[in-house]
Short mmCIF file of C-alpha atoms in Angstrom, two decimals:
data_model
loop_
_atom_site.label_atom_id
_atom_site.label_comp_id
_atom_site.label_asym_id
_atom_site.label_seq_id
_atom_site.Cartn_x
_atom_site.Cartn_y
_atom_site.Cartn_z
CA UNK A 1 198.56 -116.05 -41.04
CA UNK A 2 198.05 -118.74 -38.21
CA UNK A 3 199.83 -121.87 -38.23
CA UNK A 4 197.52 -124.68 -38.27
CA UNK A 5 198.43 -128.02 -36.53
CA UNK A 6 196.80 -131.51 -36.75
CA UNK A 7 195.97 -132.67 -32.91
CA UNK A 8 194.64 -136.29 -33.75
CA UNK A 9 193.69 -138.23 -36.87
CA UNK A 10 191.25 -141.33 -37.20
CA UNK A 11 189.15 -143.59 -39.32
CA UNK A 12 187.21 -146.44 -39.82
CA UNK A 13 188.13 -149.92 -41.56
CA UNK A 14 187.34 -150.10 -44.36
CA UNK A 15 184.73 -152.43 -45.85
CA UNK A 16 184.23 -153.97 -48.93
CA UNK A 17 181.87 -151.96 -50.23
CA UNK A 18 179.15 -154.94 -51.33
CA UNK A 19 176.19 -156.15 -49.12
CA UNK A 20 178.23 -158.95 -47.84
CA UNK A 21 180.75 -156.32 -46.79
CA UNK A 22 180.94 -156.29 -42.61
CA UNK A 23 179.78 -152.30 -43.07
CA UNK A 24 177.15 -152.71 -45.25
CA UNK A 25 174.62 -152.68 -42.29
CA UNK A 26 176.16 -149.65 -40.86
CA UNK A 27 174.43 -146.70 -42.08
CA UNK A 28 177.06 -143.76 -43.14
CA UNK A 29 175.85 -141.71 -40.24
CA UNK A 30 176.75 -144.27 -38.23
CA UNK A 31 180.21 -144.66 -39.52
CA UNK A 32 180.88 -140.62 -39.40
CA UNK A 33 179.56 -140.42 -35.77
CA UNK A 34 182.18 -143.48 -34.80
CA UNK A 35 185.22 -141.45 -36.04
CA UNK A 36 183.68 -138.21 -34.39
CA UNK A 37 182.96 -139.44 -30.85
CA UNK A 38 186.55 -141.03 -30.85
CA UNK A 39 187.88 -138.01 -31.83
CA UNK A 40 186.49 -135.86 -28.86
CA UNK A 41 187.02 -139.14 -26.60
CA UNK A 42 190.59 -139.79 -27.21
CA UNK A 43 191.35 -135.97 -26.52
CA UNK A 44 189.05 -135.25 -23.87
CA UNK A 45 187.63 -132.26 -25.14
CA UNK A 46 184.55 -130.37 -24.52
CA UNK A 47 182.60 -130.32 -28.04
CA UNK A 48 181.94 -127.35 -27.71
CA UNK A 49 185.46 -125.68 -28.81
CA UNK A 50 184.94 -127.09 -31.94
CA UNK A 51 183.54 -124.23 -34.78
CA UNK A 52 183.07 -126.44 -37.53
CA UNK A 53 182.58 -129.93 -38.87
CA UNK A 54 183.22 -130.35 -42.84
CA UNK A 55 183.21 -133.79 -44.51
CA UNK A 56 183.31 -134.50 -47.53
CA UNK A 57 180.82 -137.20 -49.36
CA UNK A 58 181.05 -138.01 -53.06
CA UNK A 59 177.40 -138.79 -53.32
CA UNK A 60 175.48 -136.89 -50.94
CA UNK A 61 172.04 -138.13 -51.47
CA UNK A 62 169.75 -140.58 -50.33
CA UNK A 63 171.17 -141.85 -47.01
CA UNK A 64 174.49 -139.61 -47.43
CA UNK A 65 172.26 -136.43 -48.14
CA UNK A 66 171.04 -133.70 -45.84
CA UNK A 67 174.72 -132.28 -44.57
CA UNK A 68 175.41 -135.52 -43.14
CA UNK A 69 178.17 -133.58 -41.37
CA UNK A 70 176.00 -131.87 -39.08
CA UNK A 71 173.47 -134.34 -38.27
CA UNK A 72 176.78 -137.03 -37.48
CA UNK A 73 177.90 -134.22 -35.04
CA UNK A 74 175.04 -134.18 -33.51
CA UNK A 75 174.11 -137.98 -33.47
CA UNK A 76 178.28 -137.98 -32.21
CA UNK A 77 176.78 -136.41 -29.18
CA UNK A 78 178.76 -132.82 -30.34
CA UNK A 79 177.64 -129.55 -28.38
CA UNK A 80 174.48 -128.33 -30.35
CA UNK A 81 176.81 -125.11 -31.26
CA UNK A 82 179.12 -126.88 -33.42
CA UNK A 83 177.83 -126.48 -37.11
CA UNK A 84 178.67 -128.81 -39.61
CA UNK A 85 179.20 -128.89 -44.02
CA UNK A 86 179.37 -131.26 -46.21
CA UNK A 87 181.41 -131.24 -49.53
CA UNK A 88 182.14 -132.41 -52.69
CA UNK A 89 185.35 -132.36 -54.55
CA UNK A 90 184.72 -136.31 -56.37
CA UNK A 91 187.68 -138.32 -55.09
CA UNK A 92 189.89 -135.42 -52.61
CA UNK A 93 186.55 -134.58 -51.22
CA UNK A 94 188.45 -135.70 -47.47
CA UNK A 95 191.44 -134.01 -48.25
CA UNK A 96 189.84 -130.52 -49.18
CA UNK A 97 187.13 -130.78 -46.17
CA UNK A 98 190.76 -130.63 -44.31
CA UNK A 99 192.04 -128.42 -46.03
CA UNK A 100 189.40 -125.81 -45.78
CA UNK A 101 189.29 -127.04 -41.98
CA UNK A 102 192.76 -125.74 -41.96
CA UNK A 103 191.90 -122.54 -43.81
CA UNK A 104 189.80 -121.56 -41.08
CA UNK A 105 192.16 -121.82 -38.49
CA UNK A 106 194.93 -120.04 -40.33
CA UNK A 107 192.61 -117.00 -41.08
CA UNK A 108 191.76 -116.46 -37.65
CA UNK A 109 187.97 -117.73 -38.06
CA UNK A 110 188.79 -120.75 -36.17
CA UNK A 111 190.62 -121.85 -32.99
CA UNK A 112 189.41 -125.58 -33.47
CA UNK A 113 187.62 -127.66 -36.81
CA UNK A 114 187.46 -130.67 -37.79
CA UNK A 115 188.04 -132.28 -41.21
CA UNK A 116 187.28 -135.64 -42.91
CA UNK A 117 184.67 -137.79 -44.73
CA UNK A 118 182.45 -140.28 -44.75
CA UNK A 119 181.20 -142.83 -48.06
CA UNK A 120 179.07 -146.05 -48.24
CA UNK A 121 179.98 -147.39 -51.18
CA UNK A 122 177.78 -150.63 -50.87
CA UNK A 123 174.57 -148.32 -49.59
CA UNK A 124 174.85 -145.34 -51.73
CA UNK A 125 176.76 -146.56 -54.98
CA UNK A 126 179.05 -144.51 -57.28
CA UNK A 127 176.51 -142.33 -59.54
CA UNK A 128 173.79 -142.35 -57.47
CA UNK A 129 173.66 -138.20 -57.68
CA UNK A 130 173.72 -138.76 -61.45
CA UNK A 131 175.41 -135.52 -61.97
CA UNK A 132 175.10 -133.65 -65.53
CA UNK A 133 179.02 -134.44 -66.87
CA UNK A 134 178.00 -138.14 -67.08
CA UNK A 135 174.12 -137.96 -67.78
CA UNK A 136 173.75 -134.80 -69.90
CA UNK A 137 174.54 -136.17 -73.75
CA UNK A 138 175.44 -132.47 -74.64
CA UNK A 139 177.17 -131.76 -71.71
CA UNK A 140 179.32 -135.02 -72.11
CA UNK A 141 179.73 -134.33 -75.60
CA UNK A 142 180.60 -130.44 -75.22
CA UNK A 143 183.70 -131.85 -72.57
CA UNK A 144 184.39 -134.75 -73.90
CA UNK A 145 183.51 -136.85 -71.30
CA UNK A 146 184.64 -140.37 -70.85
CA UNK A 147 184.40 -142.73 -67.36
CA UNK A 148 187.74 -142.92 -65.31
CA UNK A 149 188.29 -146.30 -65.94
CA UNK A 150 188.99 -145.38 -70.19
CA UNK A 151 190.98 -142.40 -68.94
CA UNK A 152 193.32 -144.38 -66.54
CA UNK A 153 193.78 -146.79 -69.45
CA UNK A 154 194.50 -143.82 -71.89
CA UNK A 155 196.69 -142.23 -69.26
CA UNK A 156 198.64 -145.85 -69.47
CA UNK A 157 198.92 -145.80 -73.24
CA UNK A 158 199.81 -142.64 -73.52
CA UNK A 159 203.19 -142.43 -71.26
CA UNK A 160 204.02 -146.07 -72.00
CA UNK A 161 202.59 -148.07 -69.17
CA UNK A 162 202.36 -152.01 -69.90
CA UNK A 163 200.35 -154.38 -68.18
CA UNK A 164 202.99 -155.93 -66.29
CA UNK A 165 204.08 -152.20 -64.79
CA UNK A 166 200.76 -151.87 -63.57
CA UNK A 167 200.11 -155.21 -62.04
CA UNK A 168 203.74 -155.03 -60.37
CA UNK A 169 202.72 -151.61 -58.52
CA UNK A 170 199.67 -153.99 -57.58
CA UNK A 171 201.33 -156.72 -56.06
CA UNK A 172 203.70 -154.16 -54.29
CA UNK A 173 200.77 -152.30 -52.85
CA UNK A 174 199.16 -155.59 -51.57
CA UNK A 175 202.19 -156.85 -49.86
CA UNK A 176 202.99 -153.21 -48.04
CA UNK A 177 199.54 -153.39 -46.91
CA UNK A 178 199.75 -156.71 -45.51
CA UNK A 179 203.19 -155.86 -43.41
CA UNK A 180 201.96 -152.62 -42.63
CA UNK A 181 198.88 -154.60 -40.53
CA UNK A 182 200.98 -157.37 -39.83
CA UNK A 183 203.54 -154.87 -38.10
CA UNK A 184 200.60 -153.03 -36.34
CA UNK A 185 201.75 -149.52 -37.82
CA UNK A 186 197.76 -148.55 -38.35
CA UNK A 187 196.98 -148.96 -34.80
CA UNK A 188 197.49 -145.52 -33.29
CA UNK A 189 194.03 -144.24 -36.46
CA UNK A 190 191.54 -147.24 -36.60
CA UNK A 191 188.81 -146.88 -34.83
CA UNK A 192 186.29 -150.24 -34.68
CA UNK A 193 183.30 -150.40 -36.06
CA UNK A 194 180.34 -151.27 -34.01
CA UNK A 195 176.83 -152.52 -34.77
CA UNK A 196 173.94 -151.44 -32.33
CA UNK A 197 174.33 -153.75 -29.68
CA UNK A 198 178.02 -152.89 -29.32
CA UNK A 199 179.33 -155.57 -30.96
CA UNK A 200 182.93 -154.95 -33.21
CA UNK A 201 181.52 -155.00 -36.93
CA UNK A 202 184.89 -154.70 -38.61
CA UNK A 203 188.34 -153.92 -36.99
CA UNK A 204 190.43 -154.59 -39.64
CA UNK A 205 190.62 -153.03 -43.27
CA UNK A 206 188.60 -156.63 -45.09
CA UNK A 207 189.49 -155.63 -49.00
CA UNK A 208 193.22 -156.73 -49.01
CA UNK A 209 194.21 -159.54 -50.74
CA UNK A 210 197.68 -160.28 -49.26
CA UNK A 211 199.67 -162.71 -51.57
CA UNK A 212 198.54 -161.09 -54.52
CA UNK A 213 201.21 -161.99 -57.49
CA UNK A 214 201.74 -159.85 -60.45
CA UNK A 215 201.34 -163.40 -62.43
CA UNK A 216 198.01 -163.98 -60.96
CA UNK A 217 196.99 -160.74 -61.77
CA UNK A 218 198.15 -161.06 -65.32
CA UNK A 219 195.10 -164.12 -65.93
CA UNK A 220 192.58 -161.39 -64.99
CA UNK A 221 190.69 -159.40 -68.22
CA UNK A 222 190.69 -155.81 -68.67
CA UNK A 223 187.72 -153.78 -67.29
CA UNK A 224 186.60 -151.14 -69.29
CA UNK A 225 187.84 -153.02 -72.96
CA UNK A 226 184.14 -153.74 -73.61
CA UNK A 227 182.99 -150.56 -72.13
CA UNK A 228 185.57 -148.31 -74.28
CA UNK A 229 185.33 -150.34 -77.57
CA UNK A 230 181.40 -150.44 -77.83
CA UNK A 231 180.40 -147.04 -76.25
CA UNK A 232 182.34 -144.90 -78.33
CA UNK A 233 184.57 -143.77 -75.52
CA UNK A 234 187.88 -145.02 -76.99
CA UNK A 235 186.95 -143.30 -79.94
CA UNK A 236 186.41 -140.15 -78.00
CA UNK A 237 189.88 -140.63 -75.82
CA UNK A 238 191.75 -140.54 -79.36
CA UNK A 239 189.96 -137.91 -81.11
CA UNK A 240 190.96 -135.99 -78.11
CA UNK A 241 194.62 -137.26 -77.90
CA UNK A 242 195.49 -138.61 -81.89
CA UNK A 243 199.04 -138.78 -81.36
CA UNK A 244 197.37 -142.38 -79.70
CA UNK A 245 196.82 -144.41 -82.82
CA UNK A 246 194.71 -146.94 -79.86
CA UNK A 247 193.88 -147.48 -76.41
CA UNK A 248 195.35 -150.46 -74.59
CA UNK A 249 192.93 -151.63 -71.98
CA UNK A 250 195.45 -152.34 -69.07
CA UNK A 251 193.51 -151.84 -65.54
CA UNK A 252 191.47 -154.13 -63.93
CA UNK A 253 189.92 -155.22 -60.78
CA UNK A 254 193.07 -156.12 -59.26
CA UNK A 255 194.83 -152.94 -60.35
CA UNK A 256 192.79 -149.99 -59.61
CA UNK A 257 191.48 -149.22 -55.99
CA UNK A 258 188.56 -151.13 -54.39
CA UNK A 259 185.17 -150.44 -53.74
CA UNK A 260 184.80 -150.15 -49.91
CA UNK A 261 182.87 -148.12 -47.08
CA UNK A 262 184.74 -146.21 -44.47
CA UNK A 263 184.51 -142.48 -43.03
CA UNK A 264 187.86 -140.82 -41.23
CA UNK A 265 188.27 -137.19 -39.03
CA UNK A 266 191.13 -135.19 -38.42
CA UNK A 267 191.41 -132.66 -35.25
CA UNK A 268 193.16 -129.49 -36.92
CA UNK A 269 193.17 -125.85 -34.45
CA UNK A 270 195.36 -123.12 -33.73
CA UNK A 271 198.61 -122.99 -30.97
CA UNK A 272 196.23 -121.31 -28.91
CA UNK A 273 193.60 -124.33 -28.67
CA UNK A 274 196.22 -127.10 -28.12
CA UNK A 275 197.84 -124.84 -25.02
CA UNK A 276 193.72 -124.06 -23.66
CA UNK A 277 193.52 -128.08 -23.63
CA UNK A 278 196.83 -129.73 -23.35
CA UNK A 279 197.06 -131.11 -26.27
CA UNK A 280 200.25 -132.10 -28.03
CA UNK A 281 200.26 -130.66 -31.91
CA UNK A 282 201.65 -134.10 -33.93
CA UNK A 283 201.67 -131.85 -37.15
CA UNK A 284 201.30 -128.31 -38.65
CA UNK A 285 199.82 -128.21 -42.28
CA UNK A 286 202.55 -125.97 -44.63
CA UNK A 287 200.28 -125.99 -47.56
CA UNK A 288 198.26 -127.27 -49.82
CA UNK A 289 196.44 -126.13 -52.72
CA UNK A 290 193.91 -128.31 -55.61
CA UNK A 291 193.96 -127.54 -59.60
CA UNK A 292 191.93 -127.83 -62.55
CA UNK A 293 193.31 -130.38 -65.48
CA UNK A 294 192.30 -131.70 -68.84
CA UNK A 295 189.16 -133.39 -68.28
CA UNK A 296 189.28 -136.13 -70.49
CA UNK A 297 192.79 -137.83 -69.27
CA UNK A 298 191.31 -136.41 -66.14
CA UNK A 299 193.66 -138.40 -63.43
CA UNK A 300 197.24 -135.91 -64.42
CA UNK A 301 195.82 -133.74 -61.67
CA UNK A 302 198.14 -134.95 -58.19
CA UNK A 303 201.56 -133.87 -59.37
CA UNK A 304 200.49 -130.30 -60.80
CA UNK A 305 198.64 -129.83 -57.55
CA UNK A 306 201.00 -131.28 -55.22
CA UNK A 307 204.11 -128.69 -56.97
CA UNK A 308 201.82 -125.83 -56.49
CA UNK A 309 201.29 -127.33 -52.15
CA UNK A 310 204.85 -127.14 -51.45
CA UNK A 311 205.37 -123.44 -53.66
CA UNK A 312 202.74 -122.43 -51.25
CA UNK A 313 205.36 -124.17 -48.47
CA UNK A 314 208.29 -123.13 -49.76
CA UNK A 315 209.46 -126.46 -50.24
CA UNK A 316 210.22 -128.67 -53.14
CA UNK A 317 209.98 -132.24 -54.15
CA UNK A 318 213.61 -132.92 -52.33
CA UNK A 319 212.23 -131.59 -48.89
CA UNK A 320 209.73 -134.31 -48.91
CA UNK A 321 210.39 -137.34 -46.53
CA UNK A 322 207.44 -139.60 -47.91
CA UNK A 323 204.77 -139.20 -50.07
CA UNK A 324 200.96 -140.75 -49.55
CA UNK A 325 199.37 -141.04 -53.54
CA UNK A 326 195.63 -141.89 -53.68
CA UNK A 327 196.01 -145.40 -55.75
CA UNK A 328 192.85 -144.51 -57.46
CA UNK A 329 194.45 -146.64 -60.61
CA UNK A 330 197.87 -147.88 -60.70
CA UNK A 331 198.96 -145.86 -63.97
CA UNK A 332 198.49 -142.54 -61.34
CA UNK A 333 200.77 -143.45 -59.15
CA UNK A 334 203.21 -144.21 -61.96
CA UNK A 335 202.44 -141.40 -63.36
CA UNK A 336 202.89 -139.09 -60.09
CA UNK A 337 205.97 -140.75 -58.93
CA UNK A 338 207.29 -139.82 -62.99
CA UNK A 339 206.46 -136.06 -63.20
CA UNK A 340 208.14 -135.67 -59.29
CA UNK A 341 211.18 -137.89 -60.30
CA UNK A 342 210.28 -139.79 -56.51
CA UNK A 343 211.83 -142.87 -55.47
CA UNK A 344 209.35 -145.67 -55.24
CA UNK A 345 210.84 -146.42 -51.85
CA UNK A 346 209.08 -143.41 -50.41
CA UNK A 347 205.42 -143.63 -52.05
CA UNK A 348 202.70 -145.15 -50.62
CA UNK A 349 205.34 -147.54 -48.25
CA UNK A 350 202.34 -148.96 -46.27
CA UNK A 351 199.94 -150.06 -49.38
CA UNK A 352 196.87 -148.07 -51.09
CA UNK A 353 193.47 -148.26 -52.33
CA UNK A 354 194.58 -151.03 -54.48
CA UNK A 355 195.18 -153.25 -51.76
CA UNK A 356 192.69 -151.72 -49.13
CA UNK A 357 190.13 -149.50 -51.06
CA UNK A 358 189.29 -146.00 -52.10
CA UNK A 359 186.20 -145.39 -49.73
CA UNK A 360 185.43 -141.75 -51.85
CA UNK A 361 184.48 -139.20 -49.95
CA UNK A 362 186.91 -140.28 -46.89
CA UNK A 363 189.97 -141.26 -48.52
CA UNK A 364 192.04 -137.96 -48.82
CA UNK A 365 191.71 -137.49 -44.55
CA UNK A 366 192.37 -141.42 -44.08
CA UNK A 367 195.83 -140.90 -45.94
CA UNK A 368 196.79 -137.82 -44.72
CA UNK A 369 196.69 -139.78 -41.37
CA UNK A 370 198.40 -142.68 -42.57
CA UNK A 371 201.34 -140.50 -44.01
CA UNK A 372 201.40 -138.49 -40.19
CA UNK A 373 201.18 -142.14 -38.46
CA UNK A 374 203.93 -143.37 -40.54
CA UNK A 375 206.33 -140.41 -39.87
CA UNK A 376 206.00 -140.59 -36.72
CA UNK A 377 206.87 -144.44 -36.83
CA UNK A 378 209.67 -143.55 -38.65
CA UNK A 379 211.07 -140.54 -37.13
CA UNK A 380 210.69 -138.65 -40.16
CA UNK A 381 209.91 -135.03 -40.99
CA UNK A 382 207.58 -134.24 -44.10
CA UNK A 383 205.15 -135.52 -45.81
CA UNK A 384 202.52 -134.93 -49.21
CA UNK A 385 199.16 -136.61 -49.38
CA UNK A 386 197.27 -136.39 -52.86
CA UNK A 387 194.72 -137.51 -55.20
CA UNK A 388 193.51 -137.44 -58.51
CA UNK A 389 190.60 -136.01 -59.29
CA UNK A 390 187.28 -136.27 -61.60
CA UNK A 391 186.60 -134.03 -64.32
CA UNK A 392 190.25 -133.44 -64.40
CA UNK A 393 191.39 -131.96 -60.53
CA UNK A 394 193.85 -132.79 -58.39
CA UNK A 395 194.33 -131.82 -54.44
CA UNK A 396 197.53 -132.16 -52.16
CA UNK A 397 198.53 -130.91 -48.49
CA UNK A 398 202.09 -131.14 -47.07
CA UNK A 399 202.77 -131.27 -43.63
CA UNK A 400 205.72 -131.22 -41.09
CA UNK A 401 205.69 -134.03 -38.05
CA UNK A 402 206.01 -131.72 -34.45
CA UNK A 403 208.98 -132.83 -32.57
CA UNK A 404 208.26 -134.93 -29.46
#
């Protein structure tokens, strides 16, 4: 097999995902095409060497429908030959767009492909596909299905997660955010937003809310209580798990990631391609692999997949220098950092979706950047990125920083 090395990785702000968001009047085709023509830009590179485009989109319809990757490569201005695929894995939909990216290249099918993803949360909103596991009342009932925001709360009860853990990870997440843009460490990825006069839309990552407390969190009221309690769902959540006489309603707003809009691109080819074009490799991908999990807890997915990404490697849990866990809800990165046995001190050290939103579809390519920018900051060696998954997945990818 071929190794495969990252060349460049980029993405958007991202937006609050609401129509007073400063992206909510970019359309998504817009946003992909800004990380594309920045990623051809920044390297200099004839379009043309590039064999694929895949991006993943949670909700490919409506505005986000059609294979938005191929029509953002060719509204980026992309040679006409490069094709282009959109994909869906819910949540790591980024992260496996890369990964099969990489795939490519390490068959031999590839010399040069890009990977990422693209969501507008506040144009096309979660659920606007309206797939079966949610809509279907046998198909839910069959699985067991209950919404994410129930299963991150039964995830909490069941491994002993109180309010206060979960609102602490919070607070953490919003102050690493805000020293990781006060210290500049995400300048080297984002890429501005601009409308269609050319004017900077959003430059900066708008969801944060830096002096967040863990107290002030504490006076805000459960989400999905209300939701769990008259639905039926906590009633489903125990039937399937009865060694949990109740479900404690624990997340919130403030501790589970936000709604926003962003898209992001990675540049992934062969040895070869980087030599052809004089390109410095920053990375090479080791592994990375995605599993199936129990579909009503659905969010236990990361660690399982992220063991089986470094067996793949040849690495283990020890090898890894820092670790970049989607912060989908704060009882997953508890749990994650558990199962691993990881020191806080290494997970998610500049912030996550808590503090500066889980833009779907785009997410698992944005932090697989953010874990490369911050070894390189760092002088550091390895890295995991991972998310959790719906209907019970989970995705990782480890990779190893190129020496200067």
């Amino acid at each position: 097999m071929a190794d495969c090395y990252i060349y460049d990785a980029v993405r958007t702000p991202r937006g609050k995902g609401r129509p007073s968001g400063s992206l909510h009047t970019i359309a998504p085709v817009d946003l992909a095409k800004t990380v594309l023509v920045a990623l051809a830009e920044r390297n200099q590179i004839d379009t043309a060497v590039i064999e694929d485009v895949i991006l993943g989109c949670v909700e490919p319809v409506k505005e986000q429908g059609g294979n938005i990757a191929r029509i953002a490569a060719l509204y980026a201005g992309y040679d006409q030959t490069v094709p282009g695929m959109q994909i869906n894995r819910f949540c790591a939909s980024g992260l496996v767009a890369t990964n099969y990216a990489a795939a490519k290249v390490m068959s031999g099918q590839a010399e040069a492909v890009v990977g990422g993803g693209v969501e507008s949360m506040s144009r096309v909103p979660m659920g606007a596909s309206r797939g079966p596991w949610a809509t279907d009342p046998q198909v839910a009932s069959d699985t067991k299905f209950i919404p994410q925001g129930i299963s991150a709360d039964l995830m909490a009860t069941l491994f002993g997660y109180s309010r206060r853990d979960l609102d602490e990870l919070a607070e953490q997440s919003q102050a690493r955010a805000a020293k990781a843009w006060e210290e500049r460490r995400f300048d080297k990825s984002i890429v501005p937003v601009r409308d269609m006069n050319g004017i900077v839309a959003l430059d900066r990552d708008e969801h944060m809310r830096p002096g967040t407390t863990a107290d002030s969190l504490a006076r805000l009221k459960p989400s999905f209580a209300t939701m769990g309690e008259q639905y039926g769902f906590n009633a489903i959540a125990t039937q399937r798990y009865p060694e949990v006489e109740r479900i404690h309603h624990v997340h919130h707003a403030g501790n589970s990631s936000g709604i926003v809009d962003g898209a992001s691109a990675i540049l992934l080819g062969s040895k070869e391609l980087g030599e052809q074009l004089g390109l410095k490799p920053r990375a090479i991908i080791r592994g990375f692999a995605s599993i199936g999990s129990e579909p009503t807890i659905m969010l236990t997915g990361p660690a399982d997949a992220a063991e089986r990404a470094l067996k793949k490697a040849k690495m283990s849990a020890s090898d890894i220098d820092l670790w970049e866990i989607n912060e989908a809800f704060a009882a997953v990165v508890l749990r994650f950092a558990e199962v691993l046995k990881l020191d806080h001190a290494k997970v998610n050290v500049n912030g996550g979706a808590i503090a500066m939103g889980h833009p779907l579809g785009a997410t698992g390519a944005m932090i697989l950047g953010t874990v490369l920018d911050e070894l390189e900051r760092t002088g550091k060696s390895t890295g995991v990125a991972a998310l959790c998954v719906g209907a019970g997945m989970g995705t990782a990818t480890v990779i190893e920083r190129v020496e200067a």
